[in-house]
mmCIF file of N, CA and C in Angstrom:
data_model
loop_
_atom_site.group_PDB
_atom_site.id
_atom_site.type_symbol
_atom_site.label_atom_id
_atom_site.label_comp_id
_atom_site.label_asym_id
_atom_site.label_seq_id
_atom_site.Cartn_x
_atom_site.Cartn_y
_atom_site.Cartn_z
ATOM 1 N N MET A 432 13.949 8.428 -22.398
ATOM 2 C CA MET A 432 12.950 9.441 -22.821
ATOM 3 C C MET A 432 11.584 8.854 -22.920
ATOM 4 N N GLU A 433 11.425 7.631 -23.492
ATOM 5 C CA GLU A 433 10.207 6.934 -23.587
ATOM 6 C C GLU A 433 9.629 6.646 -22.160
ATOM 7 N N GLU A 434 10.413 6.193 -21.196
ATOM 8 C CA GLU A 434 9.974 5.958 -19.921
ATOM 9 C C GLU A 434 9.451 7.131 -19.213
ATOM 10 N N GLU A 435 10.062 8.340 -19.501
ATOM 11 C CA GLU A 435 9.605 9.570 -18.864
ATOM 12 C C GLU A 435 8.231 9.963 -19.377
ATOM 13 N N LYS A 436 7.985 9.698 -20.690
ATOM 14 C CA LYS A 436 6.613 9.975 -21.280
ATOM 15 C C LYS A 436 5.617 9.019 -20.648
ATOM 16 N N THR A 437 5.957 7.779 -20.401
ATOM 17 C CA THR A 437 5.073 6.750 -19.804
ATOM 18 C C THR A 437 4.750 7.180 -18.419
ATOM 19 N N VAL A 438 5.715 7.579 -17.636
ATOM 20 C CA VAL A 438 5.490 8.016 -16.276
ATOM 21 C C VAL A 438 4.648 9.217 -16.286
ATOM 22 N N THR A 439 4.856 10.232 -17.132
ATOM 23 C CA THR A 439 4.112 11.492 -17.173
ATOM 24 C C THR A 439 2.668 11.165 -17.520
ATOM 25 N N ALA A 440 2.465 10.225 -18.428
ATOM 26 C CA ALA A 440 1.128 9.851 -18.858
ATOM 27 C C ALA A 440 0.373 9.147 -17.680
ATOM 28 N N ALA A 441 1.027 8.237 -17.099
ATOM 29 C CA ALA A 441 0.519 7.505 -15.892
ATOM 30 C C ALA A 441 0.069 8.481 -14.799
ATOM 31 N N LEU A 442 0.932 9.379 -14.420
ATOM 32 C CA LEU A 442 0.645 10.389 -13.350
ATOM 33 C C LEU A 442 -0.534 11.259 -13.757
ATOM 34 N N ALA A 443 -0.667 11.630 -15.006
ATOM 35 C CA ALA A 443 -1.758 12.406 -15.542
ATOM 36 C C ALA A 443 -2.985 11.646 -15.463
ATOM 37 N N ALA A 444 -3.064 10.422 -15.722
ATOM 38 C CA ALA A 444 -4.227 9.583 -15.650
ATOM 39 C C ALA A 444 -4.667 9.423 -14.286
ATOM 40 N N ILE A 445 -3.777 9.214 -13.336
ATOM 41 C CA ILE A 445 -4.092 9.097 -11.878
ATOM 42 C C ILE A 445 -4.796 10.403 -11.406
ATOM 43 N N GLU A 446 -4.085 11.496 -11.824
ATOM 44 C CA GLU A 446 -4.664 12.817 -11.420
ATOM 45 C C GLU A 446 -6.045 13.023 -12.052
ATOM 46 N N GLU A 447 -6.219 12.657 -13.191
ATOM 47 C CA GLU A 447 -7.571 12.699 -13.880
ATOM 48 C C GLU A 447 -8.594 12.018 -13.199
ATOM 49 N N ALA A 448 -8.160 10.853 -12.656
ATOM 50 C CA ALA A 448 -9.129 9.943 -11.847
ATOM 51 C C ALA A 448 -9.302 10.409 -10.380
ATOM 52 N N GLY A 449 -8.839 11.568 -10.084
ATOM 53 C CA GLY A 449 -9.029 12.091 -8.675
ATOM 54 C C GLY A 449 -7.925 11.789 -7.762
ATOM 55 N N GLY A 450 -6.830 11.032 -8.139
ATOM 56 C CA GLY A 450 -5.797 10.759 -7.298
ATOM 57 C C GLY A 450 -6.011 9.449 -6.619
ATOM 58 N N LEU A 451 -5.053 9.022 -5.848
ATOM 59 C CA LEU A 451 -5.142 7.792 -5.078
ATOM 60 C C LEU A 451 -5.511 8.000 -3.676
ATOM 61 N N ALA A 452 -6.228 7.155 -3.025
ATOM 62 C CA ALA A 452 -6.613 7.291 -1.665
ATOM 63 C C ALA A 452 -6.622 5.989 -0.976
ATOM 64 N N SER A 453 -6.134 6.005 0.306
ATOM 65 C CA SER A 453 -6.179 4.725 1.118
ATOM 66 C C SER A 453 -7.485 4.671 1.802
ATOM 67 N N PRO A 454 -7.890 3.561 2.376
ATOM 68 C CA PRO A 454 -9.146 3.526 3.091
ATOM 69 C C PRO A 454 -9.122 4.516 4.304
ATOM 70 N N ALA A 455 -7.933 4.789 4.919
ATOM 71 C CA ALA A 455 -7.964 5.853 5.880
ATOM 72 C C ALA A 455 -8.290 7.242 5.389
ATOM 73 N N ASP A 456 -7.719 7.448 4.195
ATOM 74 C CA ASP A 456 -7.967 8.772 3.566
ATOM 75 C C ASP A 456 -9.475 8.916 3.235
ATOM 76 N N LEU A 457 -10.038 7.850 2.679
ATOM 77 C CA LEU A 457 -11.503 7.860 2.377
ATOM 78 C C LEU A 457 -12.384 8.076 3.661
ATOM 79 N N ALA A 458 -11.943 7.400 4.720
ATOM 80 C CA ALA A 458 -12.792 7.561 5.878
ATOM 81 C C ALA A 458 -12.746 8.990 6.429
ATOM 82 N N ARG A 459 -11.557 9.586 6.448
ATOM 83 C CA ARG A 459 -11.330 10.990 6.812
ATOM 84 C C ARG A 459 -12.200 11.882 6.011
ATOM 85 N N GLU A 460 -12.124 11.724 4.649
ATOM 86 C CA GLU A 460 -12.714 12.643 3.723
ATOM 87 C C GLU A 460 -14.338 12.469 3.716
ATOM 88 N N TRP A 461 -14.731 11.183 3.988
ATOM 89 C CA TRP A 461 -16.226 10.973 4.018
ATOM 90 C C TRP A 461 -16.816 11.098 5.310
ATOM 91 N N GLY A 462 -16.011 11.432 6.290
ATOM 92 C CA GLY A 462 -16.628 11.605 7.674
ATOM 93 C C GLY A 462 -17.102 10.398 8.398
ATOM 94 N N VAL A 463 -16.395 9.232 8.101
ATOM 95 C CA VAL A 463 -16.776 7.957 8.786
ATOM 96 C C VAL A 463 -15.602 7.370 9.386
ATOM 97 N N THR A 464 -15.786 6.322 10.132
ATOM 98 C CA THR A 464 -14.594 5.699 10.779
ATOM 99 C C THR A 464 -13.904 4.797 9.772
ATOM 100 N N HIS A 465 -12.635 4.609 10.058
ATOM 101 C CA HIS A 465 -11.876 3.694 9.217
ATOM 102 C C HIS A 465 -12.388 2.335 9.267
ATOM 103 N N GLN A 466 -13.002 1.914 10.447
ATOM 104 C CA GLN A 466 -13.667 0.606 10.550
ATOM 105 C C GLN A 466 -14.834 0.489 9.665
ATOM 106 N N ALA A 467 -15.523 1.551 9.424
ATOM 107 C CA ALA A 467 -16.666 1.542 8.478
ATOM 108 C C ALA A 467 -16.298 1.249 7.130
ATOM 109 N N ILE A 468 -15.117 1.866 6.690
ATOM 110 C CA ILE A 468 -14.691 1.571 5.373
ATOM 111 C C ILE A 468 -14.127 0.183 5.254
ATOM 112 N N GLU A 469 -13.424 -0.270 6.250
ATOM 113 C CA GLU A 469 -12.961 -1.699 6.173
ATOM 114 C C GLU A 469 -14.130 -2.767 6.220
ATOM 115 N N LYS A 470 -15.155 -2.398 6.886
ATOM 116 C CA LYS A 470 -16.397 -3.249 6.819
ATOM 117 C C LYS A 470 -16.937 -3.351 5.430
ATOM 118 N N ARG A 471 -17.036 -2.240 4.765
ATOM 119 C CA ARG A 471 -17.512 -2.196 3.431
ATOM 120 C C ARG A 471 -16.585 -3.058 2.422
ATOM 121 N N ILE A 472 -15.264 -2.926 2.691
ATOM 122 C CA ILE A 472 -14.251 -3.611 1.891
ATOM 123 C C ILE A 472 -14.515 -5.184 2.037
ATOM 124 N N ARG A 473 -14.624 -5.589 3.339
ATOM 125 C CA ARG A 473 -14.794 -6.967 3.623
ATOM 126 C C ARG A 473 -16.085 -7.519 3.120
ATOM 127 N N ALA A 474 -17.211 -6.678 3.067
ATOM 128 C CA ALA A 474 -18.471 -7.049 2.576
ATOM 129 C C ALA A 474 -18.468 -7.212 1.011
ATOM 130 N N GLY A 475 -17.375 -6.805 0.434
ATOM 131 C CA GLY A 475 -17.401 -6.840 -0.996
ATOM 132 C C GLY A 475 -18.009 -5.572 -1.725
ATOM 133 N N ALA A 476 -18.301 -4.574 -0.972
ATOM 134 C CA ALA A 476 -18.882 -3.377 -1.401
ATOM 135 C C ALA A 476 -17.900 -2.346 -2.125
ATOM 136 N N PHE A 477 -16.627 -2.731 -2.169
ATOM 137 C CA PHE A 477 -15.594 -1.929 -2.769
ATOM 138 C C PHE A 477 -15.028 -2.755 -3.893
ATOM 139 N N PRO A 478 -14.474 -2.051 -5.036
ATOM 140 C CA PRO A 478 -13.768 -2.772 -6.012
ATOM 141 C C PRO A 478 -12.437 -3.131 -5.475
ATOM 142 N N GLU A 479 -11.728 -3.966 -6.279
ATOM 143 C CA GLU A 479 -10.314 -4.248 -6.116
ATOM 144 C C GLU A 479 -9.513 -3.014 -6.086
ATOM 145 N N PRO A 480 -8.562 -2.788 -5.169
ATOM 146 C CA PRO A 480 -7.809 -1.618 -5.194
ATOM 147 C C PRO A 480 -6.994 -1.455 -6.503
ATOM 148 N N ALA A 481 -6.696 -0.150 -6.902
ATOM 149 C CA ALA A 481 -5.887 0.059 -8.111
ATOM 150 C C ALA A 481 -4.477 -0.333 -7.901
ATOM 151 N N VAL A 482 -4.041 -0.165 -6.640
ATOM 152 C CA VAL A 482 -2.693 -0.540 -6.304
ATOM 153 C C VAL A 482 -2.647 -1.214 -4.986
ATOM 154 N N ARG A 483 -1.767 -2.221 -4.824
ATOM 155 C CA ARG A 483 -1.510 -2.924 -3.565
ATOM 156 C C ARG A 483 -0.032 -2.821 -3.417
ATOM 157 N N ALA A 484 0.354 -2.368 -2.194
ATOM 158 C CA ALA A 484 1.753 -2.307 -1.847
ATOM 159 C C ALA A 484 1.910 -2.819 -0.392
ATOM 160 N N GLY A 485 2.158 -4.174 -0.437
ATOM 161 C CA GLY A 485 2.201 -4.896 0.858
ATOM 162 C C GLY A 485 0.785 -4.970 1.313
ATOM 163 N N ARG A 486 0.592 -4.405 2.518
ATOM 164 C CA ARG A 486 -0.793 -4.448 3.115
ATOM 165 C C ARG A 486 -1.616 -3.183 2.707
ATOM 166 N N MET A 487 -0.926 -2.240 2.156
ATOM 167 C CA MET A 487 -1.529 -0.894 1.759
ATOM 168 C C MET A 487 -2.402 -1.164 0.436
ATOM 169 N N ARG A 488 -3.661 -0.683 0.537
ATOM 170 C CA ARG A 488 -4.526 -0.703 -0.576
ATOM 171 C C ARG A 488 -4.741 0.774 -0.991
ATOM 172 N N LEU A 489 -4.648 1.081 -2.267
ATOM 173 C CA LEU A 489 -4.924 2.442 -2.732
ATOM 174 C C LEU A 489 -5.953 2.349 -3.860
ATOM 175 N N TYR A 490 -6.932 3.166 -3.779
ATOM 176 C CA TYR A 490 -8.009 3.266 -4.682
ATOM 177 C C TYR A 490 -7.916 4.607 -5.477
ATOM 178 N N LEU A 491 -8.309 4.489 -6.709
ATOM 179 C CA LEU A 491 -8.517 5.727 -7.466
ATOM 180 C C LEU A 491 -9.819 6.301 -6.949
ATOM 181 N N ARG A 492 -9.815 7.577 -6.637
ATOM 182 C CA ARG A 492 -10.981 8.191 -6.120
ATOM 183 C C ARG A 492 -12.277 8.024 -7.093
ATOM 184 N N ALA A 493 -11.957 8.014 -8.363
ATOM 185 C CA ALA A 493 -13.013 7.789 -9.373
ATOM 186 C C ALA A 493 -13.630 6.462 -9.255
ATOM 187 N N GLN A 494 -12.859 5.537 -8.725
ATOM 188 C CA GLN A 494 -13.275 4.100 -8.542
ATOM 189 C C GLN A 494 -14.370 3.984 -7.486
ATOM 190 N N VAL A 495 -14.237 4.820 -6.505
ATOM 191 C CA VAL A 495 -15.044 4.709 -5.148
ATOM 192 C C VAL A 495 -15.910 5.899 -4.896
ATOM 193 N N SER A 496 -15.853 6.920 -5.582
ATOM 194 C CA SER A 496 -16.572 8.131 -5.209
ATOM 195 C C SER A 496 -18.114 7.871 -5.248
ATOM 196 N N HIS A 497 -18.516 6.959 -6.066
ATOM 197 C CA HIS A 497 -19.956 6.679 -6.096
ATOM 198 C C HIS A 497 -20.415 5.866 -4.799
ATOM 199 N N LEU A 498 -19.528 5.392 -3.951
ATOM 200 C CA LEU A 498 -19.805 4.624 -2.869
ATOM 201 C C LEU A 498 -19.963 5.536 -1.604
ATOM 202 N N ARG A 499 -19.709 6.804 -1.743
ATOM 203 C CA ARG A 499 -19.835 7.629 -0.606
ATOM 204 C C ARG A 499 -21.226 7.846 -0.258
ATOM 205 N N ARG A 500 -21.554 7.679 0.975
ATOM 206 C CA ARG A 500 -22.929 7.886 1.501
ATOM 207 C C ARG A 500 -23.014 8.899 2.573
#
């Protein structure tokens, strides 16, 4: 029961932060190429991802929304 509350709270926090997005998601939403996002990541213009799963990086939209140009 406690685990269920923890999961529910975590999912609510992620939703409140705009959800999770991969670099490809952000490129599509921002109208830029995936390579442009990757270039910004390599240049250090992005924060550390909220989640790493293997090679997949996921950012909270609230983490990166101010970087949209």
